[in-house]
């Protein structure tokens, strides 16, 4: 194979820019941004944005008001028609306010999860949104990055790129900074290995990819189970509303009412009974919850994943950086070869790293060796990095080929290959004396049992040859890494995060099972699981290769009863997630690498790391943990449970409210009573139900009790049978009490009777809110009963009734009269009796 020539290979960063490379200044970048425009493909036009906004606030209620108002006007009912048409304004205003709240939440999230690029600006490394990339920018690229502009390679080390989206070729494309070939990389490509610098040549629509399609976007996903359930529930309620409207039309027409009046009554009932609030509440609550999660270092890439969090039953998590800090310190080095000195081991450890490493473990090695007498800069002056083999995910090791600088074109030139990685992988490439493997494995077990992450270091020399300075290395990895000498071990400590144990306890108390799926040694994984408190059986700890060759029930049983999988490969992680899904579990999976993407996509909730995670892993995920912290994921699960409890409360209130309204509109004419709910009265009630359902039930805080309950079954309905029965019964009792009082006060006039009836309706509606909030398992006991939102929204709504009764033009419009104190007290008593029984029979959700 061709070996790319290499100067000393700095890890990308402004502090170690290769000679001849400079970035733009901020002023130059600003001028070019004005000239070339943002780095976007297919940005929506202003007209598209207006259409999208209009569609988002196109409330079915507002549309029905427009239709109903027009019909009333056409039939000569000008006052009622004008009221319905004017009511469109406050209804739409409420919708616009809610839409703005949702959009503000999602806009901040969109900015946070927007892809970023690393560039050199003003001589320092900066991270900025890819929309701000301009031609001439010096981009820093590395393994796992997705490129968002066309560029020319200016410097590269072991760089390979996946360009299959353009060429259709699955083979990785090697890239170098060979000026003669002027190699380029293109927008939409993925960096598979290596790192380097690339100068941006084209952005936005001018990229090669821009001529074909938009940059990689979030994939269109089907409806989630909860969305499907809400759709089915909405369709059922819509069917009930339409049947009730047709029934009312027939009842009134059969009772002697003119067809136009019967038709208007049916339209009025349909307006009040259509369940458009269900979708509004669902979308609003999820978007606001996602915004709240962003303040806890959790970014939601797919909004619908929030509702799945509350059902999570299994979490497959990595160790490094998730349970642990991800900050390595080299604690111990141990020589194993009798012909290797301590200095030889440390020198080999230095040469097993990049000269200017970005990897935290490699930085820890260089610092440790420098502290123990190795002159690292001088060693790098003596040796030239000629070639490096990338990390082998199977053998879990990597290697570098070095060349002595002094006299490299003369006889006596020496070359050396140095490898480091997991002991098992390195040993397969070593020439071992009798008993050497056993001694090495025993030393490895002893360190791993103490929770230390262990790397083995090995090397061999190549022969000298003036003709070929790399003689002794064949250009084939298997050949180059043969017959290595095992020098010794280096061990790292990665401390457990102080909050990890509490997060583990909280998850397990909530009925969520944890599986530690890591690439570390089995004993290291066991030690970390013990320290974190992950429940497990010591006799059921496995290396991930135990699942190889298994399928069906044996595979599912093994995975179900094992809490620790060590030495896990990416494809094994996928198998574990797939088996858990097949067993009916709701799975969350954490990952950070390119190869973790399939498992992240397969999991119900893919969770990528924000600091360590590659761009590919983040694109495949539903959530991104900005701090790589497991406790942040626990916060997200708690929020998922909270928002579902709030949605349930809002839905149950709507069920009771709709039952009450439909009952009043349908039963009154059946009993031969004058129409109780006029169109303007229904509009009044609609203006009540919109803000109440969308604002009051969003508690915003999670009760600790939520994490002491088992996960919600994904097969369970949104609202269970008995809670739904309680809500329907409450609404029916309010309607019955209203009809009784209406009938009893008709002797004092229809307007007076309607005023008494509306008092029961308004009071009953507010008490329905209080009843559902009181039964919400998420509600915390506070000094202000039911929370401040309840009082801020419901007190003005309650006060609106006597106020409108006292204002004669308003009372005349609503068809009501001011009622006496005694009847006011009777109305309140009826409402209390109709709903108050639930204080005794609360039951479970």
Short mmCIF file of N, CA, C and O in Angstrom, two decimals, residues 549-630:
data_model
loop_
_atom_site.label_atom_id
_atom_site.label_comp_id
_atom_site.label_asym_id
_atom_site.label_seq_id
_atom_site.Cartn_x
_atom_site.Cartn_y
_atom_site.Cartn_z
N UNK A 549 -23.16 -16.04 18.01
CA UNK A 549 -23.65 -17.36 17.65
C UNK A 549 -24.99 -17.71 18.27
O UNK A 549 -25.57 -18.74 17.92
N UNK A 550 -25.48 -16.89 19.20
CA UNK A 550 -26.78 -17.16 19.81
C UNK A 550 -27.88 -16.42 19.05
O UNK A 550 -27.64 -15.40 18.41
N UNK A 551 -29.09 -16.94 19.18
CA UNK A 551 -30.24 -16.27 18.57
C UNK A 551 -31.50 -16.73 19.30
O UNK A 551 -31.46 -17.66 20.12
N UNK A 552 -32.60 -16.08 19.02
CA UNK A 552 -33.88 -16.49 19.59
C UNK A 552 -33.91 -16.38 21.10
O UNK A 552 -33.31 -15.49 21.71
N UNK A 553 -34.60 -17.31 21.73
CA UNK A 553 -34.81 -17.28 23.18
C UNK A 553 -33.51 -17.39 23.97
O UNK A 553 -33.34 -16.67 24.96
N UNK A 554 -32.55 -18.27 23.61
CA UNK A 554 -31.29 -18.30 24.37
C UNK A 554 -30.59 -16.95 24.40
O UNK A 554 -30.05 -16.55 25.44
N UNK A 555 -30.60 -16.24 23.27
CA UNK A 555 -29.97 -14.92 23.22
C UNK A 555 -30.72 -13.95 24.12
O UNK A 555 -30.11 -13.22 24.92
N UNK A 556 -32.06 -13.92 24.01
CA UNK A 556 -32.84 -12.99 24.83
C UNK A 556 -32.69 -13.28 26.31
O UNK A 556 -32.58 -12.36 27.13
N UNK A 557 -32.64 -14.57 26.67
CA UNK A 557 -32.49 -14.92 28.09
C UNK A 557 -31.13 -14.49 28.63
O UNK A 557 -31.03 -13.97 29.75
N UNK A 558 -30.07 -14.74 27.84
CA UNK A 558 -28.74 -14.34 28.29
C UNK A 558 -28.66 -12.83 28.50
O UNK A 558 -28.16 -12.36 29.53
N UNK A 559 -29.18 -12.08 27.55
CA UNK A 559 -29.11 -10.62 27.65
C UNK A 559 -30.00 -10.11 28.77
O UNK A 559 -29.63 -9.20 29.52
N UNK A 560 -31.16 -10.72 28.95
CA UNK A 560 -32.09 -10.26 29.99
C UNK A 560 -31.51 -10.44 31.38
O UNK A 560 -31.77 -9.62 32.28
N UNK A 561 -30.71 -11.46 31.61
CA UNK A 561 -30.21 -11.77 32.95
C UNK A 561 -28.78 -11.30 33.17
O UNK A 561 -28.17 -11.64 34.19
N UNK A 562 -28.21 -10.54 32.24
CA UNK A 562 -26.84 -10.06 32.37
C UNK A 562 -26.85 -8.54 32.45
O UNK A 562 -27.43 -7.88 31.58
N UNK A 563 -26.21 -8.00 33.48
CA UNK A 563 -26.20 -6.54 33.66
C UNK A 563 -24.87 -5.91 33.25
O UNK A 563 -24.79 -4.69 33.15
N UNK A 564 -23.83 -6.73 33.01
CA UNK A 564 -22.52 -6.19 32.65
C UNK A 564 -21.99 -6.95 31.44
O UNK A 564 -21.82 -8.17 31.49
N UNK A 565 -21.76 -6.21 30.34
CA UNK A 565 -21.12 -6.78 29.16
C UNK A 565 -19.82 -6.02 28.92
O UNK A 565 -19.83 -4.80 28.72
N UNK A 566 -18.69 -6.74 28.96
CA UNK A 566 -17.38 -6.12 28.76
C UNK A 566 -16.85 -6.46 27.37
O UNK A 566 -17.36 -7.37 26.70
N UNK A 567 -15.84 -5.72 26.94
CA UNK A 567 -15.21 -5.91 25.63
C UNK A 567 -16.26 -5.94 24.51
O UNK A 567 -16.21 -6.76 23.59
N UNK A 568 -17.22 -5.03 24.59
CA UNK A 568 -18.32 -5.03 23.62
C UNK A 568 -17.91 -4.32 22.34
O UNK A 568 -17.33 -3.22 22.37
N UNK A 569 -18.20 -4.96 21.22
CA UNK A 569 -18.00 -4.36 19.90
C UNK A 569 -19.29 -3.65 19.47
O UNK A 569 -20.38 -3.97 19.96
N UNK A 570 -19.19 -2.69 18.55
CA UNK A 570 -20.39 -1.96 18.11
C UNK A 570 -21.50 -2.87 17.60
O UNK A 570 -22.67 -2.67 17.90
N UNK A 571 -21.12 -3.92 16.83
CA UNK A 571 -22.17 -4.81 16.31
C UNK A 571 -22.82 -5.62 17.43
O UNK A 571 -24.00 -5.98 17.35
N UNK A 572 -22.07 -5.88 18.50
CA UNK A 572 -22.65 -6.59 19.64
C UNK A 572 -23.60 -5.67 20.41
O UNK A 572 -24.62 -6.13 20.95
N UNK A 573 -23.29 -4.38 20.47
CA UNK A 573 -24.22 -3.44 21.10
C UNK A 573 -25.55 -3.44 20.35
O UNK A 573 -26.62 -3.39 20.96
N UNK A 574 -25.47 -3.50 19.03
CA UNK A 574 -26.70 -3.53 18.24
C UNK A 574 -27.51 -4.78 18.57
O UNK A 574 -28.74 -4.71 18.72
N UNK A 575 -26.83 -5.92 18.66
CA UNK A 575 -27.53 -7.18 18.97
C UNK A 575 -28.21 -7.10 20.33
O UNK A 575 -29.34 -7.55 20.51
N UNK A 576 -27.52 -6.51 21.32
CA UNK A 576 -28.08 -6.38 22.67
C UNK A 576 -29.34 -5.53 22.63
O UNK A 576 -30.39 -5.90 23.19
N UNK A 577 -29.28 -4.39 21.95
CA UNK A 577 -30.45 -3.50 21.87
C UNK A 577 -31.58 -4.19 21.13
O UNK A 577 -32.76 -4.14 21.55
N UNK A 578 -31.26 -4.85 20.03
CA UNK A 578 -32.28 -5.52 19.24
C UNK A 578 -32.98 -6.62 20.04
O UNK A 578 -34.21 -6.77 19.97
N UNK A 579 -32.21 -7.39 20.81
CA UNK A 579 -32.80 -8.46 21.62
C UNK A 579 -33.69 -7.90 22.72
O UNK A 579 -34.74 -8.47 23.02
N UNK A 580 -33.29 -6.80 23.32
CA UNK A 580 -34.12 -6.18 24.35
C UNK A 580 -35.43 -5.67 23.76
O UNK A 580 -36.50 -5.80 24.37
N UNK A 581 -35.36 -5.09 22.57
CA UNK A 581 -36.59 -4.65 21.91
C UNK A 581 -37.50 -5.83 21.60
O UNK A 581 -38.72 -5.76 21.79
N UNK A 582 -36.89 -6.93 21.15
CA UNK A 582 -37.69 -8.12 20.83
C UNK A 582 -38.36 -8.68 22.07
O UNK A 582 -39.42 -9.31 21.98
N UNK A 583 -37.75 -8.44 23.24
CA UNK A 583 -38.32 -8.92 24.50
C UNK A 583 -39.39 -7.98 25.04
O UNK A 583 -39.93 -8.21 26.12
N UNK A 584 -39.67 -6.89 24.32
CA UNK A 584 -40.72 -5.96 24.74
C UNK A 584 -40.25 -4.84 25.62
O UNK A 584 -41.06 -4.09 26.17
N UNK A 585 -38.94 -4.67 25.76
CA UNK A 585 -38.42 -3.59 26.59
C UNK A 585 -38.39 -2.28 25.80
O UNK A 585 -38.28 -2.27 24.57
N UNK A 586 -38.48 -1.17 26.53
CA UNK A 586 -38.29 0.16 25.94
C UNK A 586 -36.87 0.57 26.28
O UNK A 586 -36.52 0.79 27.45
N UNK A 587 -36.02 0.68 25.26
CA UNK A 587 -34.58 0.74 25.45
C UNK A 587 -34.03 2.13 25.15
O UNK A 587 -34.33 2.72 24.11
N UNK A 588 -33.21 2.63 26.08
CA UNK A 588 -32.37 3.81 25.83
C UNK A 588 -30.93 3.32 25.72
O UNK A 588 -30.51 2.45 26.48
N UNK A 589 -30.19 3.89 24.78
CA UNK A 589 -28.82 3.43 24.51
C UNK A 589 -27.91 4.64 24.40
O UNK A 589 -28.22 5.60 23.71
N UNK A 590 -26.79 4.62 25.13
CA UNK A 590 -25.82 5.70 25.02
C UNK A 590 -24.68 5.28 24.11
O UNK A 590 -24.32 4.11 24.04
N UNK A 591 -24.12 6.23 23.38
CA UNK A 591 -23.01 5.94 22.48
C UNK A 591 -22.33 7.21 22.05
O UNK A 591 -22.88 8.31 22.18
N UNK A 592 -21.10 7.06 21.50
CA UNK A 592 -20.38 8.25 21.07
C UNK A 592 -19.61 8.08 19.77
O UNK A 592 -19.14 9.04 19.20
N UNK A 593 -19.46 6.84 19.29
CA UNK A 593 -18.64 6.61 18.12
C UNK A 593 -19.43 6.46 16.84
O UNK A 593 -20.65 6.31 16.83
N UNK A 594 -18.70 6.47 15.72
CA UNK A 594 -19.32 6.28 14.41
C UNK A 594 -20.04 4.93 14.37
O UNK A 594 -21.17 4.82 13.92
N UNK A 595 -19.35 3.90 14.89
CA UNK A 595 -19.92 2.55 14.81
C UNK A 595 -21.07 2.33 15.78
O UNK A 595 -21.73 1.28 15.72
N UNK A 596 -21.30 3.28 16.68
CA UNK A 596 -22.44 3.16 17.59
C UNK A 596 -23.75 3.58 16.93
O UNK A 596 -24.83 3.33 17.48
N UNK A 597 -23.66 4.21 15.75
CA UNK A 597 -24.86 4.76 15.12
C UNK A 597 -25.96 3.72 14.88
O UNK A 597 -27.13 3.99 15.15
N UNK A 598 -25.65 2.51 14.38
CA UNK A 598 -26.74 1.54 14.19
C UNK A 598 -27.48 1.20 15.48
O UNK A 598 -28.71 1.10 15.49
N UNK A 599 -26.73 1.01 16.58
CA UNK A 599 -27.38 0.69 17.86
C UNK A 599 -28.20 1.87 18.36
O UNK A 599 -29.28 1.71 18.92
N UNK A 600 -27.70 3.10 18.16
CA UNK A 600 -28.44 4.28 18.59
C UNK A 600 -29.75 4.41 17.82
O UNK A 600 -30.78 4.78 18.39
N UNK A 601 -29.71 4.11 16.55
CA UNK A 601 -30.93 4.18 15.74
C UNK A 601 -31.90 3.07 16.13
O UNK A 601 -33.12 3.26 16.09
N UNK A 602 -31.37 1.90 16.47
CA UNK A 602 -32.23 0.77 16.79
C UNK A 602 -32.92 0.97 18.13
O UNK A 602 -34.05 0.49 18.33
N UNK A 603 -32.27 1.65 19.07
CA UNK A 603 -32.87 1.88 20.38
C UNK A 603 -34.09 2.79 20.25
O UNK A 603 -34.19 3.59 19.32
N UNK A 604 -35.03 2.63 21.18
CA UNK A 604 -36.17 3.55 21.20
C UNK A 604 -35.70 4.99 21.41
O UNK A 604 -36.26 5.92 20.85
N UNK A 605 -34.69 5.13 22.27
CA UNK A 605 -34.11 6.46 22.54
C UNK A 605 -32.60 6.34 22.41
O UNK A 605 -31.94 5.74 23.27
N UNK A 606 -32.05 6.88 21.33
CA UNK A 606 -30.60 6.92 21.17
C UNK A 606 -30.06 8.15 21.85
O UNK A 606 -30.54 9.27 21.63
N UNK A 607 -29.04 7.97 22.69
CA UNK A 607 -28.49 9.07 23.48
C UNK A 607 -27.03 9.22 23.13
O UNK A 607 -26.21 8.33 23.41
N UNK A 608 -26.67 10.34 22.50
CA UNK A 608 -25.29 10.60 22.11
C UNK A 608 -24.63 11.52 23.12
O UNK A 608 -25.28 12.31 23.81
N UNK A 609 -23.31 11.40 23.18
CA UNK A 609 -22.52 12.25 24.06
C UNK A 609 -22.18 13.56 23.35
O UNK A 609 -21.79 13.55 22.17
N UNK A 610 -22.34 14.67 24.02
CA UNK A 610 -22.10 15.96 23.40
C UNK A 610 -20.63 16.33 23.32
O UNK A 610 -20.20 17.00 22.38
N UNK A 611 -19.84 15.89 24.30
CA UNK A 611 -18.41 16.24 24.31
C UNK A 611 -17.59 15.23 23.52
O UNK A 611 -16.79 15.58 22.68
N UNK A 612 -17.78 13.93 23.82
CA UNK A 612 -16.99 12.90 23.18
C UNK A 612 -17.62 12.38 21.91
O UNK A 612 -16.96 11.73 21.10
N UNK A 613 -18.91 12.63 21.73
CA UNK A 613 -19.62 12.01 20.63
C UNK A 613 -19.23 12.55 19.27
O UNK A 613 -18.95 13.74 19.11
N UNK A 614 -19.21 11.67 18.29
CA UNK A 614 -18.95 12.09 16.92
C UNK A 614 -20.23 12.67 16.32
O UNK A 614 -21.33 12.46 16.82
N UNK A 615 -20.05 13.41 15.22
CA UNK A 615 -21.22 13.99 14.54
C UNK A 615 -22.16 12.91 14.06
O UNK A 615 -23.38 13.07 14.07
N UNK A 616 -21.61 11.77 13.62
CA UNK A 616 -22.45 10.68 13.14
C UNK A 616 -23.31 10.13 14.27
O UNK A 616 -24.51 9.87 14.09
N UNK A 617 -22.72 9.95 15.44
CA UNK A 617 -23.48 9.46 16.59
C UNK A 617 -24.58 10.45 16.97
O UNK A 617 -25.70 10.05 17.28
N UNK A 618 -24.27 11.74 16.96
CA UNK A 618 -25.28 12.74 17.32
C UNK A 618 -26.42 12.75 16.31
O UNK A 618 -27.58 12.91 16.68
N UNK A 619 -26.10 12.59 15.03
CA UNK A 619 -27.16 12.60 14.02
C UNK A 619 -28.06 11.37 14.14
O UNK A 619 -29.23 11.41 13.76
N UNK A 620 -27.51 10.28 14.64
CA UNK A 620 -28.31 9.05 14.79
C UNK A 620 -29.12 9.04 16.07
O UNK A 620 -29.95 8.16 16.27
N UNK A 621 -28.92 10.01 16.94
CA UNK A 621 -29.51 9.98 18.28
C UNK A 621 -30.79 10.78 18.36
O UNK A 621 -31.10 11.59 17.48
N UNK A 622 -31.52 10.55 19.44
CA UNK A 622 -32.71 11.33 19.76
C UNK A 622 -32.40 12.42 20.78
O UNK A 622 -33.00 13.49 20.76
N UNK A 623 -31.49 12.12 21.70
CA UNK A 623 -31.06 13.06 22.72
C UNK A 623 -29.54 13.22 22.66
O UNK A 623 -28.83 12.29 22.29
N UNK A 624 -29.07 14.39 23.06
CA UNK A 624 -27.63 14.63 23.19
C UNK A 624 -27.37 15.14 24.60
O UNK A 624 -27.97 16.12 25.03
N UNK A 625 -26.50 14.43 25.32
CA UNK A 625 -26.09 14.87 26.67
C UNK A 625 -24.88 15.78 26.51
O UNK A 625 -23.78 15.32 26.22
N UNK A 626 -25.08 17.07 26.71
CA UNK A 626 -24.00 18.02 26.49
C UNK A 626 -22.85 17.81 27.45
O UNK A 626 -21.70 18.13 27.13
N UNK A 627 -23.13 17.30 28.66
CA UNK A 627 -22.08 17.09 29.63
C UNK A 627 -21.65 15.63 29.74
O UNK A 627 -20.88 15.27 30.65
N UNK A 628 -22.14 14.78 28.83
CA UNK A 628 -21.79 13.34 28.82
C UNK A 628 -22.11 12.66 30.15
O UNK A 628 -21.47 11.67 30.52
N UNK A 629 -23.10 13.16 30.88
CA UNK A 629 -23.32 12.74 32.27
C UNK A 629 -24.58 11.91 32.37
O UNK A 629 -25.66 12.34 31.96
N UNK A 630 -24.45 10.71 32.96
CA UNK A 630 -25.60 9.83 33.12
C UNK A 630 -26.71 10.48 33.94
O UNK A 630 -27.90 10.27 33.68
#
